[in-house]
Coordinates of N, CA and C in Angstrom, one line a residue:
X1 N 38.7 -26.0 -1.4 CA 38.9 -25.3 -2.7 C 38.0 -26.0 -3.7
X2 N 37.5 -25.0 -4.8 CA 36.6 -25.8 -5.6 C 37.6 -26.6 -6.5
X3 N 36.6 -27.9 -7.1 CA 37.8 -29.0 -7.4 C 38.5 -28.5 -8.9
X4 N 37.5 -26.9 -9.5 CA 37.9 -26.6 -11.0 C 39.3 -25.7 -10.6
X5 N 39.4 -25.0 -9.4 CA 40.5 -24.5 -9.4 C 41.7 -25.5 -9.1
X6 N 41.2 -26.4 -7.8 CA 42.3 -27.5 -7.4 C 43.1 -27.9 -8.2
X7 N 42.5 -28.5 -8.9 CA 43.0 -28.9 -10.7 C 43.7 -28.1 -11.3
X8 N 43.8 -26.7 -11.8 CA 44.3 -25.8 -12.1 C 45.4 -25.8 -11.4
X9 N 45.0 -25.5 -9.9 CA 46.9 -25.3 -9.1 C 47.6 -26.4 -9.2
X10 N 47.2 -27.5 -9.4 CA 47.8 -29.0 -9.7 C 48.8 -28.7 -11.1
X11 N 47.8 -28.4 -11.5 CA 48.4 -28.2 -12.9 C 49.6 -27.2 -13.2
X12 N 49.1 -25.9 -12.7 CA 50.6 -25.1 -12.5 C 51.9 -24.9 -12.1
X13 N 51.1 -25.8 -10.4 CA 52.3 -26.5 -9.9 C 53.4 -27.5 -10.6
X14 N 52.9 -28.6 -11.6 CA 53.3 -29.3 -11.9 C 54.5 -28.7 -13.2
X15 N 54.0 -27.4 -13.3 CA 54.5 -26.7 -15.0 C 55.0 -25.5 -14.1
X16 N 55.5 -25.8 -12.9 CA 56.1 -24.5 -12.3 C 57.6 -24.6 -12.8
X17 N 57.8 -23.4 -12.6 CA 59.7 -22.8 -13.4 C 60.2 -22.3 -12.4
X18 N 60.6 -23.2 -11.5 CA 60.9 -22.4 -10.2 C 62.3 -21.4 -10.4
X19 N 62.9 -21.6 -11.2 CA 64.0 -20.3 -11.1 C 63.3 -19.0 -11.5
X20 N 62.2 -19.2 -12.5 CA 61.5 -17.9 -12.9 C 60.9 -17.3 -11.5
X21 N 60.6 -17.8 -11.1 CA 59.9 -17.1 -9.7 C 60.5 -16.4 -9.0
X22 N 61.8 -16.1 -8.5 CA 61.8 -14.8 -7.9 C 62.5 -13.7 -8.3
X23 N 62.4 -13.6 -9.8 CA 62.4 -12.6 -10.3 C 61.4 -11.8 -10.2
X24 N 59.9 -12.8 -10.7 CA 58.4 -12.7 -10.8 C 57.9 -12.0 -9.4
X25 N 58.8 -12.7 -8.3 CA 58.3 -12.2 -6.9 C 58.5 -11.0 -6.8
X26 N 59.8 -10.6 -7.0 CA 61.2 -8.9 -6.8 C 59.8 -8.1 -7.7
X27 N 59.7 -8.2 -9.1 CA 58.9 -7.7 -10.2 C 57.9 -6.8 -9.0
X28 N 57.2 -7.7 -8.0 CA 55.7 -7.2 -7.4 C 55.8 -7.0 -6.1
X29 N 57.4 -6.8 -6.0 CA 57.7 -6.4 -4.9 C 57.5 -7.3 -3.6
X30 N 57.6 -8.5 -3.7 CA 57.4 -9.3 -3.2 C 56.3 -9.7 -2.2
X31 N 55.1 -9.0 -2.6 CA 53.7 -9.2 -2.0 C 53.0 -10.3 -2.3
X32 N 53.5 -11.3 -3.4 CA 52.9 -12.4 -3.4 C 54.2 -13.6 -4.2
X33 N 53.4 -14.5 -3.7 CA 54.4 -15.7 -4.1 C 53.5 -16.4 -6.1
X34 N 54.9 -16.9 -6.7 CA 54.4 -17.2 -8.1 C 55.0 -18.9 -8.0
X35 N 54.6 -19.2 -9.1 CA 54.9 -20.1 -9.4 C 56.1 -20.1 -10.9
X36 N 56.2 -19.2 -11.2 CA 57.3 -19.0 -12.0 C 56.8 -19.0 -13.4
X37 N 55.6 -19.0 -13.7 CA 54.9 -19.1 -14.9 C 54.7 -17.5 -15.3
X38 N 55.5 -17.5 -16.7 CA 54.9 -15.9 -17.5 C 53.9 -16.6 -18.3
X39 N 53.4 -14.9 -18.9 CA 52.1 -14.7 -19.2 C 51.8 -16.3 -20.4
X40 N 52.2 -16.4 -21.4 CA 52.7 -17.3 -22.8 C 52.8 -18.8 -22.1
X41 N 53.2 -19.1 -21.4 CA 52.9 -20.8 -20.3 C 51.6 -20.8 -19.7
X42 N 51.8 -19.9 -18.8 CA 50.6 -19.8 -18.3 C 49.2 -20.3 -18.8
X43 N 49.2 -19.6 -20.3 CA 47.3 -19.1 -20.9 C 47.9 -20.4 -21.5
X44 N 49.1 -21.4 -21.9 CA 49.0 -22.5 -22.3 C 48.3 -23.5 -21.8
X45 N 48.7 -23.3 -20.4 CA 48.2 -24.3 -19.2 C 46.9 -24.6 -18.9
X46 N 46.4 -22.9 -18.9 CA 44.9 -22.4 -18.9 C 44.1 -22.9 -19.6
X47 N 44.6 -22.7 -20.9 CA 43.5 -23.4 -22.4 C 43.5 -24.9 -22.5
X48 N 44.5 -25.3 -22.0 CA 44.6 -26.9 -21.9 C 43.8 -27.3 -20.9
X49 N 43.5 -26.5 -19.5 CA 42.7 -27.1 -18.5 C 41.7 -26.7 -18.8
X50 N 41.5 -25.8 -19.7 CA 39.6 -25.5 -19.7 C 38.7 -26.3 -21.0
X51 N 40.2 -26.8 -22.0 CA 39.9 -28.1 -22.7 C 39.1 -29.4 -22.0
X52 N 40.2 -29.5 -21.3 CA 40.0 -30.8 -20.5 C 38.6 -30.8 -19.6
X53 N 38.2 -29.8 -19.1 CA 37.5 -29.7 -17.9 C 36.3 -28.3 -18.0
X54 N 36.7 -27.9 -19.3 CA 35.4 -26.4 -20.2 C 35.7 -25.5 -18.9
X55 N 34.5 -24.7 -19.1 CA 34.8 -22.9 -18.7 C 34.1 -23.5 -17.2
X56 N 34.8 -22.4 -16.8 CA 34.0 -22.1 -15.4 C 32.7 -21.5 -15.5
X57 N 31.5 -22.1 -15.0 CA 29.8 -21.5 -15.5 C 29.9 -20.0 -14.3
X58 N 29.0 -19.5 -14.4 CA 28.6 -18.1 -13.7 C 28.2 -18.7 -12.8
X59 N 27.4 -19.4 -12.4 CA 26.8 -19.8 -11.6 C 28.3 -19.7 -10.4
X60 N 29.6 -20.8 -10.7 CA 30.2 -21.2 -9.6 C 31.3 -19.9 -10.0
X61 N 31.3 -18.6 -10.5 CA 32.7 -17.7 -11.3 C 33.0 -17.0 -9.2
X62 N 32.1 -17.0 -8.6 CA 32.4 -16.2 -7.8 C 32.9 -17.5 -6.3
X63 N 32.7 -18.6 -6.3 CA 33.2 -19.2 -5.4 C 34.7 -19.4 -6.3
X64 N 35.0 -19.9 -7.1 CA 36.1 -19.8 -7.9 C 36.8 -18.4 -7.9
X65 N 36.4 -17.3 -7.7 CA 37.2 -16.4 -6.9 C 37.5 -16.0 -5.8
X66 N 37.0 -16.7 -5.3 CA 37.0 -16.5 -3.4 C 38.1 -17.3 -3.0
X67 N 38.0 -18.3 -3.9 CA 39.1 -19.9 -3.5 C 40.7 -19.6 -3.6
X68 N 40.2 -18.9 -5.3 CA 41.4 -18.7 -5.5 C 42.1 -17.5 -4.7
X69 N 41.3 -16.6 -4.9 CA 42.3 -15.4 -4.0 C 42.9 -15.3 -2.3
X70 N 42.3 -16.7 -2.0 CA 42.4 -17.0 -1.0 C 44.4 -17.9 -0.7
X71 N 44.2 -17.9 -2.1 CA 46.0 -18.8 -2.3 C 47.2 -17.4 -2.4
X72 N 47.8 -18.1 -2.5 CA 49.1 -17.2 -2.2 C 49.9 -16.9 -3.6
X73 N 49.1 -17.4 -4.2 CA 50.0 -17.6 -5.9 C 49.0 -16.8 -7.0
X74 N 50.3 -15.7 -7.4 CA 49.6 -14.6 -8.2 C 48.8 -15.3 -9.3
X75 N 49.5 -16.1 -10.0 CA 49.0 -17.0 -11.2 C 47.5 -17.8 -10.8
X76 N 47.0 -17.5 -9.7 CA 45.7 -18.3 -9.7 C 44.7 -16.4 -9.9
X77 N 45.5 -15.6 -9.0 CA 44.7 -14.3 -9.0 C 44.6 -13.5 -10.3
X78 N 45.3 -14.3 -11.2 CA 45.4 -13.8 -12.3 C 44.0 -14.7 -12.9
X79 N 44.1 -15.7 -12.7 CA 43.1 -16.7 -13.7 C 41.3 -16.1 -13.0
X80 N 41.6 -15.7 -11.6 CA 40.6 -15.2 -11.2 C 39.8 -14.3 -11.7
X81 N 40.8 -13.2 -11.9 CA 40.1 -12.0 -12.7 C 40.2 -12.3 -14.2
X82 N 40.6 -13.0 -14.9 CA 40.2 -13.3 -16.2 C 38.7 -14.0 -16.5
X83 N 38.4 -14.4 -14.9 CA 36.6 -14.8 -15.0 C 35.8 -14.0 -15.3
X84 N 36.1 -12.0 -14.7 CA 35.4 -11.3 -15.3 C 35.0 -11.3 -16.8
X85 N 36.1 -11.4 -17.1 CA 36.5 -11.0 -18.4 C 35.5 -11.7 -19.6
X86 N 35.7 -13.1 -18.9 CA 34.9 -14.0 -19.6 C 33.3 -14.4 -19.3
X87 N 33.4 -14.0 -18.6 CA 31.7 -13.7 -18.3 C 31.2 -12.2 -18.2
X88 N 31.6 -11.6 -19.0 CA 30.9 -10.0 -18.7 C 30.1 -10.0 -19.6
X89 N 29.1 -11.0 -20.5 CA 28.2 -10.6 -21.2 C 26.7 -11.7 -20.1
X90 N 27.8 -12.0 -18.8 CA 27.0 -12.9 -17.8 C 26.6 -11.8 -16.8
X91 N 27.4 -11.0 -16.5 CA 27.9 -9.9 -15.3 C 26.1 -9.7 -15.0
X92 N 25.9 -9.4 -14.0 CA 25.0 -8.8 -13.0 C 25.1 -7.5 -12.5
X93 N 24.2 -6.8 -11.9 CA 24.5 -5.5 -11.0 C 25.0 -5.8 -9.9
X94 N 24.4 -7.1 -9.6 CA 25.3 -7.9 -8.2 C 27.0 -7.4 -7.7
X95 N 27.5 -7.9 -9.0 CA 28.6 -8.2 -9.1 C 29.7 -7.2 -8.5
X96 N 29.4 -6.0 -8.9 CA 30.3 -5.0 -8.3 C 30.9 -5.0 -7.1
X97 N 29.7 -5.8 -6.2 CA 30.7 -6.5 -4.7 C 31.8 -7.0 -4.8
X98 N 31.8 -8.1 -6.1 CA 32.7 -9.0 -6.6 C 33.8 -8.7 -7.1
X99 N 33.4 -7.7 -8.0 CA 34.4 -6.3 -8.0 C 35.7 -5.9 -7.1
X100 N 34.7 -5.3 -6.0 CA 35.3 -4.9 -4.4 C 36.3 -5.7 -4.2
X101 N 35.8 -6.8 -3.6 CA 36.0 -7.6 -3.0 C 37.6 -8.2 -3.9
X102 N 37.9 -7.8 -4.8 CA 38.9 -8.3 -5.6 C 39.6 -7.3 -5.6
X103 N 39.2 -5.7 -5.2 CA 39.9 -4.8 -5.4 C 40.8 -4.6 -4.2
X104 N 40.5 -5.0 -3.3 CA 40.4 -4.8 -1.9 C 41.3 -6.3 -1.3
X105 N 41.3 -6.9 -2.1 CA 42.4 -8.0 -1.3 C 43.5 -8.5 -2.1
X106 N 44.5 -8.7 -1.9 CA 45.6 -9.3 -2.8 C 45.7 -8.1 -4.1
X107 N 45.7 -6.7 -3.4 CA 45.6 -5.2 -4.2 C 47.2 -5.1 -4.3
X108 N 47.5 -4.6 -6.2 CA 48.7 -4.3 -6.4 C 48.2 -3.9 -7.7
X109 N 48.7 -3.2 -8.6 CA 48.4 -2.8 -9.7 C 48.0 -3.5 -11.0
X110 N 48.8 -4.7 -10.9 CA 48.6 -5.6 -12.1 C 47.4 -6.0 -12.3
X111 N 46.6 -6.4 -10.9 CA 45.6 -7.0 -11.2 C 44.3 -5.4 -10.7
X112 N 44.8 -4.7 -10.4 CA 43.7 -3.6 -10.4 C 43.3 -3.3 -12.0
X113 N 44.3 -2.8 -11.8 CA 44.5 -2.3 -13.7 C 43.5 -3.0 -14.4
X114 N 43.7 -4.2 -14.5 CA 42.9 -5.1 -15.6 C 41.5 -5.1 -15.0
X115 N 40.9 -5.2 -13.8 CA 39.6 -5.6 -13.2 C 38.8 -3.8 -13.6
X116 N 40.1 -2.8 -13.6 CA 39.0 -1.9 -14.0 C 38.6 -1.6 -14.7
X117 N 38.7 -2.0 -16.0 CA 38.5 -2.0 -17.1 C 37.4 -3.2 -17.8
X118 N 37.9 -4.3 -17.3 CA 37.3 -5.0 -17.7 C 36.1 -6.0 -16.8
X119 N 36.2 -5.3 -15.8 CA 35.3 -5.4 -14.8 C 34.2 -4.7 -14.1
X120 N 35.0 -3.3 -13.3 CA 33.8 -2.4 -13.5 C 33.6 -1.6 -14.7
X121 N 34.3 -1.7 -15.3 CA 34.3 -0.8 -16.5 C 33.3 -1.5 -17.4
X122 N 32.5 -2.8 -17.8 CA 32.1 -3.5 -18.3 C 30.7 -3.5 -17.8
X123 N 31.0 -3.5 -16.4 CA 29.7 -3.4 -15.2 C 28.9 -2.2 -15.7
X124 N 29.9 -1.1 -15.4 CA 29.1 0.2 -15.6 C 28.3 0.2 -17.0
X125 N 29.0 -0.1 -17.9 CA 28.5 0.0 -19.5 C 27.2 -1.1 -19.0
X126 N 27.0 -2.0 -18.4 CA 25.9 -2.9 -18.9 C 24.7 -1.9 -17.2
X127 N 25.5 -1.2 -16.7 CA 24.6 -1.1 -15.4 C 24.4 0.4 -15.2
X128 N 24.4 1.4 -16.2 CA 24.3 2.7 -15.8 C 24.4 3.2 -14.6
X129 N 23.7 2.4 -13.6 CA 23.2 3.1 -12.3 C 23.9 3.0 -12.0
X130 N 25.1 2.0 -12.2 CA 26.4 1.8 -11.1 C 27.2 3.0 -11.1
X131 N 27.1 3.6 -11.9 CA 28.2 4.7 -11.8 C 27.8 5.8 -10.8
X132 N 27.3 5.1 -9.7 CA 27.4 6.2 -8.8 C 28.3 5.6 -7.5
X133 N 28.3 4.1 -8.0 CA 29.4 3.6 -7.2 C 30.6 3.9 -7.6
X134 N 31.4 4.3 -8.8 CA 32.3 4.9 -9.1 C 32.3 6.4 -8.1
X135 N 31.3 7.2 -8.2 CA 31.7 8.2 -7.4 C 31.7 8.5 -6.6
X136 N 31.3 7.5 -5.5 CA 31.8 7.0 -4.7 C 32.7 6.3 -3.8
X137 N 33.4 5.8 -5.2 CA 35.3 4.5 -5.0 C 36.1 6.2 -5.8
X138 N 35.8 7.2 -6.0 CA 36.4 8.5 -6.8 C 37.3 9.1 -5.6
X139 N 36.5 8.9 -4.3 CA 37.3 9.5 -3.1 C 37.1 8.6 -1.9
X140 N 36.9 7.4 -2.0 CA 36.8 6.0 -0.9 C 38.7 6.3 -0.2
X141 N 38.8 6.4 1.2 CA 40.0 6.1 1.8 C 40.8 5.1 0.9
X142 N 40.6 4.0 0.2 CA 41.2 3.1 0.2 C 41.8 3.4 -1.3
X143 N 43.2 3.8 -1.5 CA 43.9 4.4 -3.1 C 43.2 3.3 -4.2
X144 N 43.1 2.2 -3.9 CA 42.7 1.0 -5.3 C 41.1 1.1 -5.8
X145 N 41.0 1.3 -4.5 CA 38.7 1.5 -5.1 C 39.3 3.0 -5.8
X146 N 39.9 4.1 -5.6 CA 39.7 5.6 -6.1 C 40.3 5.0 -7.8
X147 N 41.7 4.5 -7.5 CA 42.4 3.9 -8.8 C 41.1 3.4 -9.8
X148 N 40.1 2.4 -9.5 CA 39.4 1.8 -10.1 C 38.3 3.0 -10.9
X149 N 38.1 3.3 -9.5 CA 37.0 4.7 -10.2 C 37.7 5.5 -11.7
X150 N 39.2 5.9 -11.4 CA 39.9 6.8 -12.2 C 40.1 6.1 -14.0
X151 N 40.5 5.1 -13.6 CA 40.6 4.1 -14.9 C 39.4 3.3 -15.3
X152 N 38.4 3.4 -15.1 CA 37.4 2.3 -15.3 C 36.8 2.6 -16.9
X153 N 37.3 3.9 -17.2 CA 36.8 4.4 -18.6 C 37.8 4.2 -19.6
X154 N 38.9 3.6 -19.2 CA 40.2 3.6 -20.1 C 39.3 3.2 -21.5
X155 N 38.5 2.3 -21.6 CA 38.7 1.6 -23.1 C 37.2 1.9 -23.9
X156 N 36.7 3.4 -23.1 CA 35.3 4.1 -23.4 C 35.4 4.7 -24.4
X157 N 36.7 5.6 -24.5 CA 37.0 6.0 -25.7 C 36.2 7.4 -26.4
X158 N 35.5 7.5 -27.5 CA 34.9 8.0 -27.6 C 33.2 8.4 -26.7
X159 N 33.2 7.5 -26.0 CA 31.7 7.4 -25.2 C 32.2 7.5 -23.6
X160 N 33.6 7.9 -23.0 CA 33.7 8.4 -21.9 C 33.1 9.5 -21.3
X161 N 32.7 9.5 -20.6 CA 32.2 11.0 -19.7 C 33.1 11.6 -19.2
X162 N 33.6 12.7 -19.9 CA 34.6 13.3 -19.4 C 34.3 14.4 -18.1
X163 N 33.2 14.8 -18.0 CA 32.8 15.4 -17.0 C 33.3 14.8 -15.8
X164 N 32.9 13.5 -15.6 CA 33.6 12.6 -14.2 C 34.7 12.5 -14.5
X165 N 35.6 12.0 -15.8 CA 36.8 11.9 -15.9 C 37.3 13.2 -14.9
X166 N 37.9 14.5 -15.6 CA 37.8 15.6 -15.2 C 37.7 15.7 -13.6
X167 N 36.2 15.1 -13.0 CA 36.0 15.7 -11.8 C 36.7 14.8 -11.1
X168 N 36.8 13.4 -11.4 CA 37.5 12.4 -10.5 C 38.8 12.8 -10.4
X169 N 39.7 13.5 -11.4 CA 40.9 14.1 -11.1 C 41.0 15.4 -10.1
X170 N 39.8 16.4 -10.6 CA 40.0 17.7 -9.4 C 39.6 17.3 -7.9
X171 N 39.0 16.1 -7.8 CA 38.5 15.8 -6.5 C 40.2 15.1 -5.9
X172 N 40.9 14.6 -6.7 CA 42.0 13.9 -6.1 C 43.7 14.3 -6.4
X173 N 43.3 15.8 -7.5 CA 44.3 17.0 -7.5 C 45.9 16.7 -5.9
X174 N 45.2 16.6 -5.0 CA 46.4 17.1 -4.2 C 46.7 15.7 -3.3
X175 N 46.5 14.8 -3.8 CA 46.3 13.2 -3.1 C 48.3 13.1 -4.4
X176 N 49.0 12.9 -3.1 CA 50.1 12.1 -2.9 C 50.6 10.9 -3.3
X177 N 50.1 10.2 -3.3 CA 49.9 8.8 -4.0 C 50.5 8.4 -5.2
X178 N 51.9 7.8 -6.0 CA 51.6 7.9 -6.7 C 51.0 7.4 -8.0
X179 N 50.1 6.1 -7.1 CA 49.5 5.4 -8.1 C 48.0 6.2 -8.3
X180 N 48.1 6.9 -7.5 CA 46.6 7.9 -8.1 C 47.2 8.8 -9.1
X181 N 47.7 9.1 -8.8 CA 48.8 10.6 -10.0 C 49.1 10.2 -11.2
X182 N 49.6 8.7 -11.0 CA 50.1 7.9 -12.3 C 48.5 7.8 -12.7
X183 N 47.6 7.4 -12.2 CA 46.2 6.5 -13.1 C 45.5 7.9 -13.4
X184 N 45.6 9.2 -12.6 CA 45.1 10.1 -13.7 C 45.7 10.5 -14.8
X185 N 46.9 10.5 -14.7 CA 47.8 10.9 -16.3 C 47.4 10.0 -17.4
X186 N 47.0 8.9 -16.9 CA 47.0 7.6 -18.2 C 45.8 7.9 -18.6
X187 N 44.7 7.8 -17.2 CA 43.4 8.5 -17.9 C 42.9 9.3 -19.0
X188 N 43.8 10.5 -18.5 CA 43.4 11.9 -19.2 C 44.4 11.6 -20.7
X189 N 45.3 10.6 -20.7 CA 46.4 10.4 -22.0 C 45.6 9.6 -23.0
X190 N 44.6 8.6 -21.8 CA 44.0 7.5 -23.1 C 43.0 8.9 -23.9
X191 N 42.2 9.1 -23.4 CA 41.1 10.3 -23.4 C 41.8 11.4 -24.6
X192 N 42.8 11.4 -24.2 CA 43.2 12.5 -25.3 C 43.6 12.0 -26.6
X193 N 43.8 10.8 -27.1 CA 43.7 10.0 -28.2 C 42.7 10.5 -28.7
X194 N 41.4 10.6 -28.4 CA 40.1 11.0 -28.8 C 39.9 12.5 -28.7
X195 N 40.1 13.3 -27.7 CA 40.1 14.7 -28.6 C 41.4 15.2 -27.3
X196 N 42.1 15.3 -28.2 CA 43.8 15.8 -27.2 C 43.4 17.2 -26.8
X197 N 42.7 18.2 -27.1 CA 42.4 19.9 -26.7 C 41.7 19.9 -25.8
X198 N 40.8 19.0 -25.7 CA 39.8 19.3 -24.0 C 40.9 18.4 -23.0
X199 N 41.7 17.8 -23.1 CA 42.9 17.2 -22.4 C 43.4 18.1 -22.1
X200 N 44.6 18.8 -23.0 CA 45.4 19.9 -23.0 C 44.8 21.0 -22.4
X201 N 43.8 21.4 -22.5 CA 43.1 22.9 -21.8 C 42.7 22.3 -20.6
X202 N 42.0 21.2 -20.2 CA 42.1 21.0 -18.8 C 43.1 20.7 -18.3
X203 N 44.3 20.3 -18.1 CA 45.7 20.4 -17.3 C 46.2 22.0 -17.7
X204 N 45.7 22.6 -18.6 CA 46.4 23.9 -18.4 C 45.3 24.9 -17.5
X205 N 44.3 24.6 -17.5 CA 43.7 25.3 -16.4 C 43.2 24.9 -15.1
X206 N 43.8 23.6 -14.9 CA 43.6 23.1 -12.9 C 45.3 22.4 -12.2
X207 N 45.2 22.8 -11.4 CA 46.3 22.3 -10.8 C 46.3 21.2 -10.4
X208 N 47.2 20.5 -10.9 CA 47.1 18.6 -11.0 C 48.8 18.5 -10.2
X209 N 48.8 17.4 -10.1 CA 50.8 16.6 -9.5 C 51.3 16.5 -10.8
X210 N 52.7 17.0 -11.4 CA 53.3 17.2 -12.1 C 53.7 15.9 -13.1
X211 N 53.9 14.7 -12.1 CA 54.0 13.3 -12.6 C 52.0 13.2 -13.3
X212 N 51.0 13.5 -12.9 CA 50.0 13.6 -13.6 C 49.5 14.4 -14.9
X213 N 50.1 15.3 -15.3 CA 50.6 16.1 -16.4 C 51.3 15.6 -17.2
X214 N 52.5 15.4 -16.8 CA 53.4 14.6 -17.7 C 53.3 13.1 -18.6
X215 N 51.9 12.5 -17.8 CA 51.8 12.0 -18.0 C 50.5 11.9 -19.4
X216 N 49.9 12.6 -18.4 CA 48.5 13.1 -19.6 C 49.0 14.0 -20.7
X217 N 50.2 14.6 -21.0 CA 50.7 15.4 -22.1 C 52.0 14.5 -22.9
X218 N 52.0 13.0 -22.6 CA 53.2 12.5 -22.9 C 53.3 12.4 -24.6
X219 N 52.9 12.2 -24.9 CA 52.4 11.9 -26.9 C 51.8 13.4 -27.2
X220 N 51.3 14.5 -26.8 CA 51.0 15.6 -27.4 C 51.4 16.8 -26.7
X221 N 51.6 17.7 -27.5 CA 52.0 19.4 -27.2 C 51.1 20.0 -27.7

């Protein structure tokens, strides 16, 4: 393990709440083990070890994800993907593997959610080209790469492409899932903040999943 995460799990370990933890576990359905730390301890712990011991460089962000995701404890896969975060003005075109590779193991929503946004979604803004890797993870077998593709524009805002917005939903219209159904509704809900009528007129003229409507029409009529 590299010795900047070692340190880190030392440290959480040592500031572990073990009664908090299997609530934390039940919470994620018990796919990974915690150390009992919420969000408010946690980034305590964090900022005190990156005091002590400074940021993780680019150079080592992607062995430091490998290490960590390799542990059993959500609270390191959290500190993992907050490496995007903090080096996205470092990000590469490379990186989208790195991406993957995060999306695709130790997969559950908490940490998809955030990586697509602030990961590929960061990617694509610095890497135009990439977005054909999006439409590509738009209808990939695997629900979390499609999830990623669906949400990656959440925080585009006015500069989203609604055209893929839009198509990434009619390509995945009849997909059962319902963390795809849930991530189009939010999609098309953030999106309609910014013009709610091209929202509204497209769920009134394609047939979407019900929980996907509901969702994308929750704040407007």
């Amino acid at each position: 393990m590299h010795i900047y995460l070692k340190n880190l799990a030392k440290a959480y370990k040592e500031n572990a709440v073990i009664k908090d933890a299997p609530a934390m576990e039940a919470y994620m359905k018990n796919h990974f083990k915690f150390y009992g730390l919420k969000s408010p301890l946690r980034n305590e712990i964090t900022k005190s070890h990156m005091l002590q011991y400074g940021k993780v460089s680019y150079e080592d962000m992607e062995q430091v994800v490998f290490d960590a995701y390799a542990q059993p404890y959500r609270e390191l896969h959290y500190f993992a993907m907050t490496l995007l975060e903090t080096h996205k003005k470092n990000l590469q075109e490379k990186d989208i593997e790195l991406v993957k590779y995060m999306v695709l193991n130790n997969s559950w929503w908490d940490t998809v959610d955030y990586i697509a946004t602030r990961g590929a979604g960061e990617l694509i803004k610095k890497y135009p080209s990439l977005i054909e890797v999006m439409d590509e993870w738009s209808t990939h077998e695997n629900m979390w790469l499609r999830r990623i593709a669906i949400l990656h524009q959440m925080k585009y805002k006015s500069k989203t492409d609604t055209k893929r917005l839009f198509s990434y939903c009619i390509k995945n219209a009849k997909d059962k899932e319902f963390f795809i159904q849930k991530a189009m509704g939010w999609a098309l809900r953030e999106y309609a903040y910014v013009d709610a009528n091209a929202v509204l007129d497209f769920v009134a003229n394609h047939t979407l999943p019900n929980l996907t409507v509901r969702e994308a029409k929750k704040h407007f009529k």
